Coordinates of C-alpha atoms in Angstrom, one line a residue:
M1 CA -22.5 10.1 18.6
S2 CA -19.0 9.5 17.8
R3 CA -17.3 12.8 15.4
W4 CA -17.1 10.4 12.5
R5 CA -18.8 8.3 10.8
V6 CA -16.5 5.5 8.4
A7 CA -18.0 3.1 6.0
G8 CA -15.8 0.0 4.8
I9 CA -16.6 -0.1 1.1
N10 CA -15.9 -3.7 -0.9
F11 CA -14.2 -6.6 1.1
D12 CA -11.8 -7.8 -1.7
H13 CA -8.5 -7.0 -0.2
M14 CA -8.9 -8.5 3.0
H15 CA -7.0 -5.3 4.9
M16 CA -10.3 -4.2 5.2
G17 CA -11.1 -6.0 8.6
D18 CA -7.4 -4.6 9.5
L19 CA -9.2 -1.7 8.8
L20 CA -12.2 -1.8 9.6
R21 CA -11.0 -2.6 13.8
E22 CA -9.1 0.5 13.3
V23 CA -12.0 2.4 13.2
F24 CA -13.3 0.6 16.3
D25 CA -11.3 1.2 17.3
H26 CA -10.7 4.4 17.6
P27 CA -12.6 7.0 20.2
D28 CA -14.1 9.1 18.1
A29 CA -15.0 7.2 14.6
E30 CA -18.1 4.6 14.8
I31 CA -18.5 2.1 11.2
C32 CA -21.1 3.3 10.1
G33 CA -22.0 0.9 7.0
I34 CA -20.0 -2.0 5.0
Y35 CA -21.6 -3.0 1.3
D36 CA -19.4 -6.2 -0.8
K37 CA -22.8 -7.0 -3.7
H38 CA -21.4 -10.6 -2.1
P39 CA -22.8 -10.6 1.9
D40 CA -21.2 -13.5 2.6
R41 CA -17.7 -11.5 2.5
M42 CA -19.0 -9.5 4.7
K43 CA -20.3 -11.9 7.5
S44 CA -16.3 -11.6 9.4
A45 CA -16.3 -8.2 9.7
I46 CA -20.6 -8.2 10.9
G47 CA -19.6 -10.9 13.9
N48 CA -15.8 -9.7 14.3
F49 CA -17.5 -5.4 15.0
A50 CA -21.3 -6.3 16.6
I51 CA -21.8 -3.9 13.3
S52 CA -26.4 -4.6 12.9
S53 CA -28.0 -5.5 9.5
D54 CA -29.4 -1.9 9.2
R55 CA -25.1 -1.2 8.6
V56 CA -25.1 -3.8 5.9
F57 CA -25.5 -3.2 1.8
T58 CA -25.3 -5.4 -1.1
D59 CA -25.9 -1.6 -3.1
L60 CA -23.5 1.4 -2.8
D61 CA -25.7 3.9 -3.2
A62 CA -28.3 2.9 -0.6
C63 CA -24.8 3.0 2.3
L64 CA -23.4 5.9 1.2
E65 CA -27.6 7.3 0.7
A66 CA -28.4 5.8 4.3
T67 CA -25.1 6.6 6.5
K68 CA -23.6 9.5 4.9
P69 CA -20.2 8.6 5.3
D70 CA -17.2 11.2 6.6
L71 CA -14.4 9.3 5.4
A72 CA -15.1 5.8 3.0
I73 CA -12.2 3.0 2.7
I74 CA -12.9 1.8 -0.8
C75 CA -10.6 -2.4 -1.1
A76 CA -11.6 -2.8 -4.4
A77 CA -9.8 -5.0 -6.7
T78 CA -6.9 -2.7 -8.8
A79 CA -8.7 -2.5 -11.5
E80 CA -12.1 -0.8 -9.7
H81 CA -10.5 1.7 -7.5
A82 CA -11.2 4.3 -10.1
D83 CA -15.3 3.2 -11.2
H84 CA -15.1 2.9 -6.7
V85 CA -13.7 6.5 -6.2
E86 CA -16.3 8.3 -8.8
R87 CA -19.4 6.7 -7.7
V88 CA -18.1 7.5 -3.5
A89 CA -16.7 11.0 -5.2
R90 CA -20.3 11.7 -6.7
H91 CA -21.7 11.5 -2.3
N92 CA -18.7 13.9 -1.3
V93 CA -16.5 12.1 1.3
H94 CA -13.3 11.7 2.5
V95 CA -11.7 8.8 0.4
L96 CA -9.0 6.1 2.1
V97 CA -8.2 4.0 -1.0
E98 CA -6.1 0.2 0.1
K99 CA -3.5 0.5 -2.1
P100 CA -2.2 0.0 -4.7
F101 CA -3.3 3.1 -6.1
A102 CA -5.3 1.7 -9.4
A103 CA -4.6 -0.3 -12.6
S104 CA -2.3 2.6 -14.9
V105 CA -2.4 6.2 -14.0
A106 CA -4.8 7.1 -16.6
E107 CA -7.0 5.5 -13.7
A108 CA -5.5 7.4 -11.4
D109 CA -6.0 10.7 -12.7
R110 CA -10.1 9.5 -12.7
M111 CA -9.2 9.0 -8.9
I112 CA -7.6 11.4 -8.2
A113 CA -9.8 14.4 -10.3
A114 CA -12.7 13.6 -9.5
M115 CA -12.9 13.6 -5.3
K116 CA -11.2 17.1 -6.5
A117 CA -14.1 17.7 -8.0
A118 CA -15.7 16.7 -5.3
G119 CA -13.8 19.1 -3.1
R120 CA -12.9 15.4 -0.3
S121 CA -9.5 14.9 0.2
L122 CA -8.0 11.1 -1.7
A123 CA -4.8 8.7 0.6
I124 CA -3.4 6.1 -0.5
N125 CA -3.0 4.3 2.1
W126 CA 0.9 1.7 2.5
P127 CA 1.3 -0.2 4.9
L128 CA 4.5 0.7 5.5
A129 CA 4.4 4.4 5.8
W130 CA 3.7 3.3 9.1
Y131 CA 6.0 1.2 10.2
P132 CA 8.6 3.3 12.4
C133 CA 11.3 2.2 11.7
H134 CA 10.5 3.6 7.5
V135 CA 9.6 7.2 9.0
T136 CA 12.6 7.3 11.1
T137 CA 14.7 6.4 7.7
K138 CA 13.0 9.0 5.9
R139 CA 13.7 11.5 9.5
L140 CA 17.6 10.6 9.1
I141 CA 17.5 11.0 4.8
D142 CA 15.8 14.4 5.6
E143 CA 18.1 15.5 8.4
G144 CA 21.4 14.5 5.9
A145 CA 22.6 11.8 7.7
I146 CA 23.8 9.4 4.6
G147 CA 24.1 12.8 2.1
E148 CA 22.5 13.0 -1.4
V149 CA 20.1 9.9 -2.1
I150 CA 21.6 7.7 -4.6
E151 CA 20.5 3.9 -5.0
V152 CA 17.2 2.6 -3.1
H153 CA 17.0 -0.9 -2.8
Y154 CA 13.6 -2.9 -2.8
Y155 CA 12.8 -6.6 -1.3
D156 CA 9.6 -7.3 -0.4
G157 CA 6.7 -9.5 -0.3
N158 CA 5.2 -13.0 1.0
R159 CA 4.4 -16.4 1.2
G160 CA 1.1 -15.4 -1.4
P161 CA -2.0 -12.5 -1.1
L162 CA -4.2 -16.3 -0.4
F163 CA -2.0 -17.6 3.0
H164 CA -3.6 -14.4 4.9
L165 CA -7.1 -13.2 5.6
A166 CA -7.5 -10.4 7.9
D167 CA -5.8 -10.1 11.2
K168 CA -3.2 -12.0 9.5
V169 CA -5.2 -15.3 10.0
E170 CA -3.5 -18.5 8.9
V171 CA -4.6 -20.2 5.8
T172 CA -4.3 -24.4 4.8
P173 CA -1.6 -24.2 1.1
E174 CA -4.4 -26.9 0.5
E175 CA -7.3 -24.0 1.0
V176 CA -5.0 -21.4 -1.1
E177 CA -4.4 -24.0 -3.9
A178 CA -8.4 -24.2 -3.9
A179 CA -8.9 -20.5 -3.5
K180 CA -6.9 -19.6 -6.7
P181 CA -8.9 -20.1 -9.5
N182 CA -11.2 -17.8 -8.3
S183 CA -9.2 -15.0 -6.3
W184 CA -9.0 -11.7 -8.2
W185 CA -5.1 -11.7 -6.8
Y186 CA -5.1 -14.4 -10.0
K187 CA -6.8 -13.0 -12.9
K188 CA -4.6 -10.0 -15.1
A189 CA -8.0 -8.3 -15.7
S190 CA -8.3 -7.4 -12.2
G191 CA -4.8 -6.5 -11.7
G192 CA -3.8 -9.7 -9.7
G193 CA 0.1 -10.1 -9.7
S194 CA 3.2 -9.8 -7.6
L195 CA 4.3 -7.0 -9.7
L196 CA 1.4 -4.6 -9.2
D197 CA 0.6 -5.9 -5.0
Y198 CA 3.9 -4.9 -4.0
L199 CA 5.8 -2.8 -6.7
G200 CA 4.0 0.2 -5.3
Y201 CA 4.8 -0.4 -2.4
G202 CA 9.0 -0.1 -3.2
V203 CA 8.5 2.6 -5.6
T204 CA 5.9 4.8 -3.5
L205 CA 8.3 5.1 -0.6
G206 CA 11.4 5.4 -2.7
T207 CA 9.6 7.7 -4.1
W208 CA 8.9 9.5 -0.6
F209 CA 13.0 8.7 -0.1
L210 CA 14.6 10.6 -3.1
D211 CA 12.2 13.9 -2.1
G212 CA 10.2 13.5 -5.4
E213 CA 12.6 12.3 -8.1
K214 CA 12.0 10.4 -11.2
P215 CA 13.5 8.0 -12.9
I216 CA 14.6 8.4 -16.6
E217 CA 14.0 5.1 -17.5
V218 CA 12.8 1.6 -16.1
T219 CA 13.6 -1.6 -17.1
S220 CA 11.5 -4.8 -15.6
V221 CA 11.6 -8.8 -15.7
V222 CA 8.5 -11.0 -14.4
D223 CA 8.2 -14.7 -14.1
E224 CA 5.9 -16.9 -16.0
T225 CA 4.6 -19.6 -14.2
S226 CA 2.4 -22.3 -16.2
G227 CA -0.8 -22.5 -15.8
I228 CA -1.1 -19.1 -13.1
E229 CA -1.5 -15.2 -15.9
V230 CA 0.4 -13.5 -13.2
D231 CA 3.9 -12.8 -12.2
Q232 CA 4.6 -13.9 -8.4
H233 CA 7.9 -13.1 -8.6
S234 CA 9.2 -9.2 -10.5
I235 CA 12.5 -7.1 -10.7
T236 CA 12.9 -3.5 -11.5
V237 CA 15.5 -1.3 -12.1
C238 CA 14.6 1.7 -12.5
R239 CA 16.9 4.9 -14.0
Y240 CA 18.3 8.5 -12.5
R241 CA 20.1 11.1 -12.6
R242 CA 22.3 9.9 -9.7
G243 CA 22.3 6.7 -10.4
L244 CA 20.1 3.0 -10.4
S245 CA 17.6 1.7 -8.2
K246 CA 16.1 -2.2 -7.6
F247 CA 13.1 -2.7 -6.3
E248 CA 12.2 -6.8 -6.6
T249 CA 8.7 -8.4 -5.3
R250 CA 7.9 -12.0 -4.3
W251 CA 5.3 -14.1 -4.0
G252 CA 6.2 -17.2 -2.5
T253 CA 8.5 -16.4 0.3
F254 CA 10.2 -18.4 2.1
S255 CA 8.4 -17.3 5.7
D256 CA 5.5 -14.5 6.1
P257 CA 7.7 -11.4 7.7
W258 CA 5.1 -10.8 10.3
T259 CA 6.1 -13.7 11.8
L260 CA 9.6 -14.8 10.3
Q261 CA 12.0 -12.5 8.2
P262 CA 12.2 -13.9 4.7
Q263 CA 16.2 -14.0 3.3
P264 CA 15.8 -11.7 1.8
K265 CA 14.9 -9.6 4.0
C266 CA 12.0 -8.0 3.4
G267 CA 12.0 -3.2 3.1
F268 CA 14.7 -0.8 2.4
V269 CA 18.8 -0.1 1.7
V270 CA 19.4 3.2 1.1
V271 CA 22.6 4.5 -0.3
G272 CA 23.9 8.1 0.3
T273 CA 26.9 9.9 -1.1
Y274 CA 27.7 9.6 3.0
G275 CA 26.0 6.3 4.5
T276 CA 24.3 3.9 4.4
I277 CA 20.0 3.6 5.7
S278 CA 18.5 -0.5 6.5
S279 CA 15.4 -0.7 7.0
Y280 CA 13.7 -3.5 7.3
D281 CA 10.5 -4.6 7.8
Y282 CA 8.8 -4.9 11.1
D283 CA 12.5 -4.2 13.2
P284 CA 11.7 -2.1 15.7
H285 CA 15.6 -0.1 14.5
V286 CA 17.4 1.2 11.3
T287 CA 21.0 0.5 11.5
M288 CA 23.1 2.5 10.1
Q289 CA 26.9 3.7 8.4
T290 CA 28.8 7.2 6.8
R291 CA 32.0 7.6 6.3
E292 CA 32.8 8.7 9.9
R293 CA 31.4 5.8 11.6
P294 CA 31.7 3.6 8.9
E295 CA 30.9 0.7 11.4
P296 CA 27.4 -0.4 11.0
A297 CA 25.5 1.7 14.4
R298 CA 21.9 0.5 15.4
I299 CA 19.9 3.0 16.0
P300 CA 16.4 2.8 18.2
A301 CA 13.3 3.7 14.9
D302 CA 11.2 7.0 16.6
T303 CA 7.8 6.5 18.2
L304 CA 5.2 7.8 16.0
P305 CA 2.8 10.5 17.3
T306 CA -0.2 10.4 17.9
G307 CA -2.0 11.6 14.7
R308 CA 0.6 10.1 12.7
R309 CA 0.8 6.0 14.0
S310 CA -2.3 4.5 11.5
P311 CA -3.5 5.5 8.2
V312 CA -7.3 5.4 9.5
E313 CA -5.7 7.7 12.4
Y314 CA -4.2 9.6 10.2
V315 CA -6.6 10.3 7.7
L316 CA -9.2 11.7 9.7
D317 CA -6.9 13.8 12.0
R318 CA -5.7 15.5 8.6
I319 CA -9.6 16.5 8.0
A320 CA -10.0 17.4 11.6
R321 CA -7.5 20.2 10.8
G322 CA -8.3 20.7 7.3
A323 CA -4.5 20.0 6.5
P324 CA -3.3 17.5 3.5
I325 CA -2.5 14.6 2.5
S326 CA 1.6 14.0 2.8
G327 CA 4.1 11.8 2.3
P328 CA 3.5 8.4 0.9
L329 CA -0.3 8.8 1.0
D330 CA -0.8 11.5 -1.0
P331 CA -1.7 11.1 -4.3
A332 CA 0.5 13.1 -5.9
L333 CA 3.5 11.6 -4.9
C334 CA 1.8 8.4 -5.7
R335 CA 1.2 9.3 -8.9
I336 CA 4.6 8.9 -9.7
G337 CA 4.6 5.5 -8.4
Q338 CA 1.7 5.0 -11.2
Q339 CA 4.0 6.1 -13.5
I340 CA 6.7 3.7 -12.3
I341 CA 4.7 1.0 -11.9
D342 CA 3.1 1.5 -15.4
S343 CA 6.6 1.8 -17.1
A344 CA 7.6 -1.9 -15.2
V345 CA 4.1 -3.6 -16.9
L346 CA 5.2 -2.7 -20.4
S347 CA 9.0 -3.0 -20.0
A348 CA 7.9 -6.8 -18.9
R349 CA 5.9 -6.8 -21.3
E350 CA 8.0 -6.3 -24.5
K351 CA 11.2 -7.4 -22.4
R352 CA 12.8 -3.4 -22.9
S353 CA 13.8 -0.7 -21.4
V354 CA 11.7 2.3 -21.4
A355 CA 11.4 5.4 -20.4
L356 CA 9.3 6.8 -18.0
L357 CA 5.7 7.1 -18.6
P358 CA 3.4 10.3 -18.3

């Protein structure tokens, strides 16, 4: 018997396959059950991880009652996150939600309240939180290497959410176009669009770099493509007491950053009062310049320690030690990111700058 029993709940998001692989490879955890209303969406996971039929469910409550997991991984469409967390919380299970946090601050608050009432941990997984370069950037900021952070510049995205499956398996352009009409990613009501897909990464890690500071005002613009009801490109500018920061999301990059970095490069540039750090996704280093040493210098990315290398490992380690969820996975910090997202959505809709929504 493994120490930890983990259930995979809903396969709307292709990252479920990646997260279940983490459970499968964890020396002290097992996939005790998986659930989705649509059996076909679980076939790949069943084959990849040799999941027996008695651990496969099309009824959520039946899955949780029969398998009694310690941790549930939720990969539902964004608009369904709150409903899923509330249902899982009733079974007194710890929860890891695949990004983004929620469809709105109100729904994020429902998730936080449900887990607090259950006395269980809630963590929001942002895959960028596990990139050693970004973790190194935060360490350098905390050490005062670039002084007080006054700007965060973020650009990120990919060719589009339907171009890859779990484990980054490629999909042809023809298959992508055929899938768009029925995909939740391209439906407003389900929380689709590049802004809701990628802005959370930028503003959540940006808030982390800014040590929890909230912006005063948010301005956002999105593209409008005929025949597509969601955005594929957004630019959000946040005004803080210390200056401006920019967060840009893009479906339709020239290439996917995990195979070949597009231009602009995906990642962050952080500006401080004393220096700057560029931290690009997948790079094994960060580049820093300071007033004392203006020539850009490469600094090798830190090696992440056991318990901090991936979301499943991290959450199980925190549960084992009775420690709170912290950093970019902390719901309290993620809620600030959600405030910025809600404000950006309102700004883009009304085509004006808005004060940060509560």
